[in-house]
Amino acid sequence: MCMTYLTCRLDRYSVYRCLCSSYTYVYLNTCLSDNNLIASVSTDSLIATNFIFVKLNSSVQVTVTYNVSWTSHLNPTDRGYNMTSSRDVYAAPLTPATDYTFIITTILPADNYYQTKSYQNSYNMATRRLYDNACSTTSQCDERLECVNGKCGCQSHSFYNTATQTCQNSLSHGQTCSPSVPRMCQAHLTCRLDRYSSYRCLCSTIAHLYLGSCLLDSNLIVYDSSDSVVEPKFMYLKMNNSAQVSVMYNVSWISVLNASDRGYNTTSSRDVYLSPLTPATEYNITIASTLPSDSYYFVKFIRNTILKATKSSYGYLCTMTILCEKGLDCVNGLCGCLSDFYYNEPSKSCQKKLHYGYDCNATKECQDSLSCTGGRCKCLTGQYYHTNNRSCYSFKLYGMQCDATIRDMCKNPDFVCTSDAHGLSRCLCSFNTFYDGFTCSQNLVSEMELSINQVNLTFHKAFGLRSFNLSWSATGNSHDYGSQFINGNLISIQKLTPGQQYSFTVATSLTSESEYENNKTLQSMFSLVTYPASPGKLWLERSQLNKSPYILKFNQSQGVVNSYQVTIKTVNLMHEVIIRRVTNPEVITFDLYPNTQYIYEIIAYNMLGNQSAATTGNFMITAADDDEGTSGKDFFNTLNCPGQHWLGHCTGCLCNYINCLFKDSPT
């Protein structure tokens, strides 16, 4: 008869009606479980020392009333009650540091059909604890406090003000304080008497203030640096410490053996000069770092004593190495160097003697048996360096036994250490060279006599050299060549072209009866240029001697000529000498005078500059007819070279016509 979610039962007036079951309530024509009416305490509840602001959790959809009561666990009379339709319930007044039982009753009022319903739930809650109350966790203390060493106190960087019963920030440096109040000063400070007997927040007695921080006084202790300079008669101390503040350093010193040998110095620098001192003497040096007084602190002295000794110089008496200058050793009672070291004057220290091949300035810097030659440690002239024995020995000469693993044992650059015909390592000549009785030579020709068309060659008579194959060819002329076998050491090559360059090749073999392991083929190549032949006389029939320009033609030399030099001068030397260097057998010039007798000299040159015998003679310049000849200057003007002027005798090219130099001239 009733809808599926309803039950036919008696209402509050004993009338059967379609209603929600006895374990549910109606909301918007829906039956909801009575469990929704049970309220719980939220974790967002605010707990203080004398009240609790309870926040209730409930999923009820209808309007209900909450009846909240509380009772102290220790005092039944410490109780209270509050009724509200809100889910936020204020419970007060409460006793600090007290456990309470809270009973929360949810009441659903009666209506036309249903009777009143109520549901209860209980919770234990404790108020927070006051300053100095015992605690085990910070959550037990007032929200402004924390649990410190088992008691509720102020948070770090703060202290509890008993007058205001509040926590305040810890005091900074110099503020007035009370030593009985914990944490009244900031963590790095201590509440103690200042220099005027007032309690203030200050650094401890073993610390000093720097930029608001307390630094340990041990930072002011001075230590000797390894960079300090110690000499026989003074010390230049470079002091190390980690001080951040400005301090004065009072430095005093006293001799260990002589109390009257003492001194004193005051400085604000970490570099201090101690002088005069006695050489080879130990001193007790006391360095007091002085921190001056200020508005709060007394003056402080932080002392440290070190033991240092002055040094003895090179060559001075000593009893131990520590008494010598840095880098020296006490050797046989004197400050000096060990046997494998030398004394370096600029650095005043002992340096390791240099090995073979190292750069040097003096022989004393090199190891024994070496000499400083050309800025390098080397053996003396005529010696080689034995890398195994680390010593110098005289060069091995030709034919002497040697060790191929030792560099330069044989006399350089003549010989090499190689196997001979008997399998022994000996100093012999290298590939393609032979021993000529003095050195290793590659040139098989010992002497050469050269002329215009002939060369006489003399070959070496070295042991094992008996015959030679000789061949030659002219450079640039494939038809001029020859060859010859010589069983001896002399040969004359004739019918060569004058002034010609020839390439010669000489080949031979050292026989097996020589010192070498195998027959040795030798070959040497060289070139030569024969002397030039004398040029011919002036060819008068083909020369132009009666008008300018004058053209002198002569017969060329036989063979090859690189150039000719023609010298022309008057018989009486009244005019200047004319010298021309030409490649062809003719000379063109404007610088001759009519009706004048001249003498000439012609010399031929080969490519090496060797000259021939001179050819000489004379000729006559005749007077030219006016209609047949022109002057040198008129002839130049006919060449149509604009902007240039004739300057008399010259060399070069004139408008590609004659060999003559012309220049711009103001005349």
XYZ file of C-alpha atoms in Angstrom:
667
model
C 0.000 0.000 0.000
C 2.881 2.393 0.844
C 5.688 3.330 -1.504
C 8.673 1.044 -1.341
C 10.837 3.331 0.845
C 7.944 3.911 3.371
C 6.443 1.732 6.103
C 2.867 1.596 7.322
C 3.172 2.318 11.021
C 1.717 4.444 13.861
C 2.533 8.129 13.889
C 2.971 10.221 17.076
C -0.828 10.358 17.428
C -1.319 6.541 17.080
C -2.652 6.741 13.531
C -1.346 4.313 10.901
C 0.318 6.195 8.160
C 2.896 5.608 5.418
C 6.011 6.866 7.215
C 9.788 6.443 7.228
C 11.053 3.631 9.419
C 11.946 4.274 13.040
C 15.707 4.392 12.111
C 15.316 7.034 9.466
C 13.960 10.534 9.056
C 12.262 12.261 6.169
C 13.961 14.847 3.991
C 12.432 16.053 0.674
C 10.200 12.939 0.450
C 13.232 10.758 1.062
C 14.041 8.654 4.107
C 17.597 9.236 5.365
C 19.491 7.181 7.967
C 19.533 8.498 11.549
C 23.339 7.989 11.486
C 23.493 11.311 9.681
C 22.316 12.946 12.924
C 25.460 11.869 14.857
C 27.925 14.825 15.113
C 31.736 14.506 15.433
C 34.466 17.029 16.381
C 36.481 18.446 13.481
C 40.279 18.620 13.537
C 39.866 22.295 12.637
C 38.599 23.009 16.162
C 40.475 25.866 17.846
C 41.944 24.918 21.226
C 43.286 27.651 23.519
C 44.300 27.803 27.166
C 40.878 28.968 28.508
C 38.430 28.132 25.735
C 37.772 25.699 22.923
C 36.001 26.696 19.714
C 34.469 23.338 18.732
C 33.770 22.769 15.048
C 31.248 19.946 14.486
C 31.126 17.575 11.539
C 27.658 16.274 10.513
C 25.975 15.186 7.267
C 22.403 15.903 8.477
C 20.229 17.633 5.845
C 17.474 18.934 8.170
C 17.522 21.575 10.903
C 18.658 20.188 14.250
C 19.778 21.515 17.639
C 23.159 20.708 19.189
C 23.339 20.413 22.977
C 27.093 20.539 23.969
C 28.184 19.939 27.596
C 31.651 19.538 29.101
C 33.050 18.301 32.430
C 36.625 18.408 33.809
C 38.215 15.051 34.507
C 39.718 16.334 37.761
C 37.042 18.708 39.019
C 33.354 17.763 38.464
C 32.305 21.315 39.304
C 34.399 22.590 36.379
C 31.624 22.077 33.830
C 29.500 23.935 31.301
C 26.729 23.769 28.748
C 25.830 25.343 25.396
C 22.901 24.779 23.008
C 22.953 26.007 19.425
C 21.688 25.234 15.971
C 25.150 26.151 14.582
C 27.868 23.617 14.017
C 30.404 26.007 15.629
C 30.153 25.800 19.436
C 32.048 28.094 21.816
C 33.033 26.348 25.097
C 34.169 28.756 27.821
C 35.408 29.478 30.402
C 37.814 26.555 30.687
C 40.795 25.851 32.924
C 44.251 25.793 31.232
C 46.073 22.473 30.976
C 42.901 20.521 31.827
C 41.332 17.428 30.225
C 37.562 17.668 29.500
C 34.890 15.234 28.348
C 32.593 16.802 25.750
C 29.101 15.255 25.178
C 27.474 16.361 21.920
C 23.702 15.637 21.628
C 22.005 16.121 18.253
C 18.189 16.780 18.649
C 15.696 16.376 15.763
C 12.448 18.079 16.938
C 8.959 16.420 16.664
C 6.513 17.294 13.821
C 2.986 16.188 12.758
C 4.045 12.581 12.305
C 7.323 11.886 14.102
C 8.386 12.104 17.727
C 11.574 13.939 18.860
C 14.833 12.098 18.169
C 18.269 12.599 19.845
C 21.722 11.055 19.412
C 24.786 11.485 21.619
C 28.560 11.321 21.022
C 31.404 12.042 23.484
C 35.001 13.299 22.998
C 37.966 13.965 25.289
C 39.689 17.320 24.660
C 42.346 19.215 26.653
C 42.998 22.939 26.850
C 46.490 24.181 25.973
C 49.126 24.769 28.653
C 50.530 28.077 29.892
C 54.141 29.264 29.989
C 56.451 27.043 32.071
C 53.849 24.215 32.271
C 55.214 20.723 31.682
C 54.763 19.349 28.190
C 55.858 16.553 25.919
C 54.826 18.057 22.562
C 54.395 21.605 21.284
C 50.727 20.887 20.466
C 50.042 20.794 24.230
C 51.238 24.394 24.706
C 49.595 27.711 24.019
C 49.735 28.456 20.300
C 52.276 31.237 20.986
C 54.560 28.789 22.838
C 56.500 25.660 22.011
C 57.623 22.716 24.095
C 61.242 23.424 25.019
C 63.116 21.003 27.302
C 59.824 19.559 28.638
C 58.181 22.913 29.350
C 55.979 25.278 27.403
C 58.040 28.293 26.451
C 58.556 30.866 23.758
C 59.529 29.946 20.263
C 63.157 30.253 19.174
C 64.451 33.811 18.742
C 61.967 35.043 21.391
C 61.569 35.220 25.182
C 58.586 35.337 27.634
C 57.750 38.758 29.034
C 56.243 38.104 32.466
C 54.857 41.642 32.683
C 52.793 41.340 29.534
C 52.633 37.520 29.664
C 53.553 37.480 25.980
C 56.479 36.287 23.907
C 58.741 38.964 22.462
C 61.607 38.803 19.948
C 65.020 38.185 21.496
C 67.098 41.320 22.003
C 69.930 42.326 19.663
C 73.502 43.288 20.531
C 73.916 46.042 23.137
C 70.354 46.036 24.484
C 69.772 45.904 28.246
C 68.823 42.431 29.491
C 68.249 40.270 32.563
C 70.425 37.153 32.939
C 67.578 35.299 34.690
C 65.290 35.426 31.637
C 66.016 32.561 29.264
C 66.612 33.464 25.616
C 66.204 37.154 26.276
C 69.224 37.769 23.993
C 69.591 36.521 20.471
C 71.019 33.029 20.173
C 74.602 34.129 19.437
C 74.621 36.615 22.343
C 74.962 36.289 26.107
C 73.414 38.489 28.790
C 76.469 39.623 30.753
C 78.136 42.699 32.257
C 79.711 45.196 29.868
C 82.834 47.277 30.634
C 80.603 49.695 32.625
C 78.975 46.888 34.742
C 75.597 47.003 32.977
C 73.888 43.811 31.853
C 73.643 43.809 28.068
C 73.300 41.338 25.240
C 76.956 40.855 24.235
C 79.280 38.327 22.632
C 80.756 35.760 25.002
C 84.094 36.382 26.690
C 85.910 34.270 24.039
C 84.352 36.044 21.052
C 84.230 39.496 19.463
C 81.661 41.377 17.376
C 81.908 41.750 13.583
C 78.995 43.011 11.429
C 76.403 41.836 13.968
C 77.957 38.371 14.366
C 80.112 36.995 17.156
C 83.411 35.539 15.911
C 85.723 33.435 18.055
C 88.797 35.183 19.413
C 90.828 32.247 18.092
C 90.426 33.866 14.652
C 92.784 36.583 15.904
C 95.625 34.151 16.632
C 98.480 34.819 14.206
C 100.452 32.036 12.530
C 103.629 32.313 10.481
C 103.069 31.953 6.733
C 105.197 29.752 4.498
C 105.645 32.876 2.365
C 107.684 34.583 5.080
C 111.168 35.649 4.004
C 113.993 34.648 6.332
C 117.493 35.990 5.662
C 120.704 35.999 7.714
C 120.139 39.515 9.160
C 116.394 40.086 8.932
C 113.003 38.432 8.682
C 110.005 39.614 6.741
C 107.117 37.797 8.389
C 103.897 37.304 6.502
C 101.321 36.531 9.182
C 98.200 34.433 8.667
C 94.951 34.653 10.620
C 91.243 34.741 9.832
C 90.495 38.018 11.620
C 87.720 40.100 10.058
C 88.146 43.133 12.307
C 90.947 45.696 12.380
C 93.567 44.797 14.973
C 97.041 45.963 15.927
C 99.909 43.476 16.018
C 102.544 43.883 18.736
C 105.540 41.785 17.657
C 108.483 41.167 19.981
C 111.479 38.881 19.537
C 114.284 37.637 21.747
C 117.287 35.428 20.980
C 117.222 31.969 22.557
C 120.924 32.284 23.458
C 121.293 36.018 24.114
C 118.572 37.861 26.038
C 119.995 41.231 25.009
C 119.442 40.356 21.343
C 115.803 41.464 21.213
C 113.438 43.907 19.519
C 109.883 45.160 19.175
C 107.585 46.334 16.391
C 103.938 47.438 16.201
C 101.900 47.427 13.008
C 98.361 47.160 11.691
C 99.648 45.173 8.697
C 100.000 41.415 8.576
C 103.481 41.894 7.112
C 106.099 42.815 9.706
C 109.827 43.498 9.332
C 112.178 42.155 12.044
C 115.639 43.742 12.012
C 118.488 43.773 12.908
C 118.942 40.073 13.617
C 122.006 37.889 14.131
C 122.768 35.283 11.429
C 122.297 31.602 12.280
C 120.360 32.430 15.464
C 117.068 31.103 16.847
C 114.487 33.625 18.104
C 111.293 33.341 20.119
C 108.841 35.619 18.336
C 105.673 36.626 20.214
C 102.826 38.140 18.212
C 100.014 39.758 20.235
C 96.838 40.556 18.312
C 95.319 43.573 20.086
C 91.580 44.269 19.820
C 90.894 47.795 21.175
C 88.151 48.560 23.727
C 84.813 50.117 22.718
C 81.480 51.084 24.322
C 80.872 47.541 25.589
C 84.122 45.523 25.642
C 87.502 45.752 27.359
C 90.726 45.627 25.302
C 91.779 42.079 24.321
C 95.233 40.551 23.737
C 95.460 37.249 21.836
C 99.052 35.966 21.885
C 101.004 33.322 20.013
C 104.734 32.505 20.161
C 106.706 30.887 17.359
C 110.337 29.776 17.076
C 112.282 30.823 13.973
C 115.964 30.947 13.104
C 117.859 33.305 10.808
C 119.808 31.721 7.963
C 123.467 31.341 7.023
C 124.529 32.304 3.483
C 126.359 30.165 0.935
C 129.852 29.294 2.174
C 129.203 30.265 5.821
C 129.603 27.962 8.834
C 126.674 25.791 9.906
C 125.813 22.886 12.161
C 122.507 21.886 10.571
C 120.743 22.471 7.281
C 117.936 24.486 8.880
C 120.464 27.216 9.637
C 121.335 27.689 5.953
C 119.492 29.904 3.504
C 116.512 28.260 1.847
C 117.695 25.868 -0.829
C 121.131 25.232 0.726
C 122.398 22.219 2.654
C 124.883 22.041 5.468
C 127.748 20.167 3.766
C 130.967 19.524 5.699
C 130.169 22.330 8.140
C 129.461 24.918 5.441
C 126.233 26.035 3.805
C 126.501 24.771 0.236
C 125.151 22.300 -2.291
C 125.195 18.516 -2.498
C 127.456 16.885 -5.088
C 124.761 16.592 -7.755
C 123.722 20.243 -7.379
C 125.209 23.639 -8.170
C 124.741 27.028 -6.478
C 122.464 29.394 -8.376
C 123.500 32.927 -7.438
C 120.310 34.794 -8.554
C 117.992 32.504 -6.593
C 120.581 31.890 -3.837
C 119.692 28.207 -3.816
C 120.994 24.830 -4.939
C 119.729 23.621 -8.283
C 119.930 20.124 -9.735
C 122.807 19.848 -12.201
C 121.511 19.678 -15.736
C 121.593 16.578 -17.915
C 122.984 16.365 -21.417
C 121.102 18.560 -23.891
C 119.522 20.946 -21.372
C 119.772 24.732 -21.710
C 122.512 26.290 -19.567
C 124.418 29.506 -18.867
C 127.648 28.165 -17.362
C 129.524 24.838 -17.198
C 128.977 24.562 -13.419
C 125.262 24.105 -14.132
C 125.930 20.913 -16.118
C 126.636 17.443 -14.778
C 130.246 16.367 -14.349
C 132.115 15.756 -17.650
C 129.682 18.053 -19.514
C 130.399 21.570 -20.709
C 128.023 24.462 -21.390
C 128.555 25.006 -25.106
C 126.295 27.227 -27.178
C 123.813 27.476 -24.291
C 123.458 23.665 -23.980
C 125.054 21.066 -21.720
C 127.210 19.071 -24.125
C 130.384 17.056 -24.308
C 133.618 18.774 -25.223
C 134.627 18.989 -28.873
C 135.717 15.540 -30.071
C 133.553 13.685 -27.519
C 130.210 11.871 -27.491
C 127.719 11.307 -24.654
C 127.307 7.737 -23.413
C 123.635 7.588 -22.344
C 124.140 4.460 -20.219
C 127.226 5.670 -18.351
C 126.074 9.315 -18.400
C 129.549 10.493 -19.233
C 131.535 11.871 -22.181
C 134.163 9.914 -24.171
C 136.341 10.659 -27.193
C 134.783 10.003 -30.598
C 135.461 6.645 -32.213
C 137.459 7.091 -35.425
C 137.129 5.267 -38.727
C 137.296 1.491 -38.340
C 136.985 1.467 -34.520
C 134.448 -0.815 -32.863
C 131.277 0.910 -31.613
C 127.848 0.359 -30.028
C 124.966 1.141 -32.386
C 122.622 1.812 -29.434
C 124.736 4.792 -28.316
C 123.994 7.921 -30.303
C 126.860 9.822 -32.005
C 129.560 7.430 -30.781
C 131.307 7.681 -34.155
C 132.776 10.994 -35.233
C 129.989 13.068 -36.733
C 128.972 13.737 -39.376
C 131.565 11.533 -41.044
C 130.965 8.021 -39.728
C 128.092 5.774 -38.674
C 128.100 2.677 -36.484
C 127.275 -0.256 -38.777
C 128.191 -3.912 -39.365
C 131.411 -4.667 -41.240
C 132.350 -7.674 -43.403
C 132.988 -9.737 -40.243
C 129.711 -8.866 -38.449
C 131.346 -6.445 -36.033
C 129.891 -2.999 -35.302
C 132.450 -0.456 -36.487
C 132.591 3.217 -37.393
C 132.322 3.225 -41.193
C 131.019 5.499 -43.904
C 127.303 5.677 -44.584
C 125.433 4.773 -47.755
C 126.843 6.195 -51.019
C 130.005 7.549 -49.342
C 133.567 6.209 -49.013
C 136.569 6.884 -46.810
C 139.130 9.052 -48.554
C 141.719 8.794 -45.773
C 140.371 11.767 -43.830
C 136.592 11.726 -43.926
C 133.593 10.173 -45.669
C 133.175 11.650 -49.107
C 130.484 11.380 -51.748
C 132.440 13.115 -54.483
C 134.475 10.555 -56.440
C 136.332 13.318 -58.302
C 139.219 14.780 -56.344
C 140.528 17.301 -58.918
C 139.134 19.045 -62.004
C 140.853 21.178 -64.703
C 138.492 23.018 -67.040
C 139.118 24.862 -70.327
C 137.098 25.999 -73.358
C 136.400 22.537 -74.809
C 138.137 20.116 -72.443
C 137.962 18.896 -68.840
C 140.594 16.794 -67.029
C 139.274 14.710 -64.089
C 141.253 13.001 -61.311
C 139.435 10.293 -59.275
C 140.085 9.350 -55.652
C 142.610 6.573 -54.978
C 140.751 5.337 -51.904
C 141.141 1.694 -50.801
C 138.845 -0.504 -52.903
C 138.275 2.047 -55.698
C 139.768 0.701 -58.980
C 137.560 1.592 -61.954
C 134.893 4.142 -62.822
C 132.030 4.570 -65.281
C 131.700 8.148 -66.498
C 128.804 9.622 -68.513
C 127.916 13.183 -69.475
C 125.292 15.151 -71.391
C 124.864 18.774 -72.407
C 121.972 20.735 -70.929
C 119.492 21.658 -73.646
C 121.302 19.692 -76.373
C 120.331 16.051 -76.630
C 122.976 15.384 -79.288
C 125.926 16.431 -77.142
C 126.647 13.508 -74.782
C 129.137 10.712 -74.120
C 130.366 7.984 -71.755
C 133.620 6.214 -70.930
C 134.971 3.420 -68.711
C 138.145 4.320 -66.812
C 140.435 1.687 -65.304
C 142.562 4.083 -63.306
C 142.112 7.486 -61.773
C 142.779 9.964 -64.655
C 140.731 10.949 -67.703
C 140.615 13.848 -70.183
C 137.313 14.633 -71.927
C 137.829 16.661 -75.100
C 135.782 18.206 -77.898
C 133.289 19.792 -75.517
C 131.261 22.790 -76.611
C 132.589 26.152 -75.302
C 130.337 27.850 -72.738
C 128.081 24.766 -72.485
C 126.657 23.365 -69.232
C 127.208 19.604 -68.780
C 125.864 17.092 -66.251
C 128.324 14.315 -65.248
C 127.639 11.030 -63.447
C 130.453 8.906 -61.958
C 129.709 5.391 -60.694
C 131.928 2.723 -59.114
C 131.878 -0.130 -56.579
C 133.859 -0.826 -53.429
C 135.150 -4.378 -53.755
C 134.432 -7.090 -51.208
C 137.987 -6.875 -49.906
C 137.082 -3.564 -48.213
C 135.773 -3.257 -44.650
C 132.096 -3.297 -45.631
C 129.696 -6.175 -45.204
C 128.655 -6.189 -48.883
C 129.891 -4.682 -52.106
C 129.046 -0.998 -51.986
C 127.886 0.905 -55.074
C 128.901 4.562 -55.139
C 127.653 7.295 -57.396
C 128.278 11.015 -57.517
C 126.801 13.628 -59.821
C 128.084 17.079 -60.640
C 127.718 19.735 -63.300
C 130.149 22.156 -64.938
C 130.190 24.902 -67.547
C 133.046 25.147 -70.042
C 134.745 28.477 -70.540
C 133.406 30.628 -73.401
C 135.328 31.026 -76.660
C 136.663 34.427 -77.694
C 134.278 36.462 -79.900
C 135.207 37.474 -83.447
C 136.425 40.856 -84.717
C 134.191 43.792 -85.614
C 132.432 43.094 -88.885
C 133.017 46.401 -90.650
C 131.172 45.500 -93.845
C 127.902 44.943 -91.977
C 128.308 47.687 -89.400
C 126.777 51.166 -89.838
C 129.556 53.632 -89.028
C 128.630 56.649 -91.149
C 125.368 57.817 -89.561
C 123.422 57.741 -86.306
C 122.293 55.480 -84.819
C 125.630 53.668 -85.185
C 125.368 49.896 -85.444
C 128.450 47.799 -84.620
C 128.217 44.135 -85.620
C 130.835 41.540 -84.678
C 131.324 37.821 -85.170
C 129.847 35.760 -82.323
C 131.820 33.249 -80.252
C 131.762 29.549 -80.971
C 129.566 27.456 -78.685
C 127.229 28.921 -76.068
C 127.463 32.536 -74.854
C 125.359 34.072 -72.111
C 126.334 37.694 -72.890
C 128.983 39.978 -74.397
C 130.586 43.034 -72.902
C 131.649 45.655 -75.483
C 133.898 48.529 -74.387
C 134.369 51.493 -76.790
C 136.694 54.450 -76.215
C 138.520 57.013 -78.323
C 142.165 56.588 -79.037
C 143.019 59.849 -77.293
C 140.452 59.277 -74.474
C 138.890 62.702 -75.109
C 135.380 61.308 -74.785
C 133.719 59.098 -72.176
C 134.110 55.341 -72.277
C 131.081 53.456 -73.577
C 130.388 50.010 -72.074
C 127.523 47.837 -73.312
C 126.344 44.403 -72.060
C 124.431 42.668 -74.876
C 123.193 39.178 -75.649
C 123.471 39.448 -79.450
C 126.668 40.242 -81.443
C 125.803 43.874 -82.130
C 125.727 47.249 -80.372
C 123.477 50.210 -81.277
C 124.457 53.625 -79.917
C 124.016 57.345 -80.548
C 127.040 58.292 -78.470
C 129.769 58.280 -81.133
C 131.258 61.282 -82.839
C 131.911 61.683 -86.591
C 135.486 61.744 -87.841
C 136.671 60.029 -84.672
C 138.973 57.007 -84.294
C 137.778 54.385 -81.688
C 139.266 51.255 -80.196
C 137.097 48.403 -78.900
C 137.312 45.331 -76.654
C 134.817 42.429 -76.770
C 134.606 39.747 -74.042
C 132.216 36.741 -73.987
C 130.681 35.362 -70.714
C 129.184 31.980 -69.906
C 126.199 31.445 -67.563
C 128.479 31.377 -64.496
C 130.081 34.693 -65.379
C 133.378 33.173 -66.528
C 134.894 35.347 -69.266
C 136.734 34.543 -72.463
C 139.945 36.054 -73.761
C 139.319 39.586 -75.032
C 139.054 40.436 -78.726
C 140.334 43.953 -79.546
C 140.497 46.233 -82.572
C 139.683 49.751 -83.837
C 137.329 51.513 -86.223
C 136.645 55.002 -87.629
C 133.351 56.925 -87.543
C 133.086 58.849 -90.806
C 131.248 62.123 -91.394
C 127.615 61.640 -92.435
C 125.986 63.459 -95.382
C 123.270 65.954 -94.339
C 120.659 64.264 -96.448
C 121.657 60.773 -95.408
C 122.018 60.918 -91.641
C 120.230 62.409 -88.645
C 121.432 63.344 -85.233
C 120.695 61.085 -82.296
C 118.070 63.466 -80.946
C 116.387 63.887 -84.359
C 116.349 60.134 -84.779
C 114.676 59.761 -81.394
C 111.953 62.229 -82.355
C 111.161 60.126 -85.433
C 110.274 57.207 -83.125
C 107.138 58.999 -81.949
C 107.585 58.386 -78.196
C 105.503 61.266 -76.739
C 106.428 62.854 -73.415
C 109.992 61.422 -73.339
C 113.336 63.041 -74.070
C 116.638 61.608 -75.180
C 119.289 61.632 -72.489
C 122.280 60.467 -74.478
C 123.846 57.069 -73.730
C 121.530 54.631 -71.961
C 120.254 51.058 -71.823
C 116.800 49.576 -72.107
C 114.129 49.517 -74.782
C 113.195 52.566 -76.889
C 109.691 52.076 -78.411
C 110.622 48.382 -78.971
C 113.253 49.407 -81.515
C 116.680 49.775 -79.949
C 118.276 49.026 -76.596
C 118.359 52.470 -74.970
C 116.941 54.046 -71.746
C 114.871 57.221 -72.003
C 113.370 59.165 -69.156
C 111.153 62.194 -68.613
C 113.391 65.240 -68.531
C 112.744 68.924 -67.898
C 115.130 69.752 -70.773
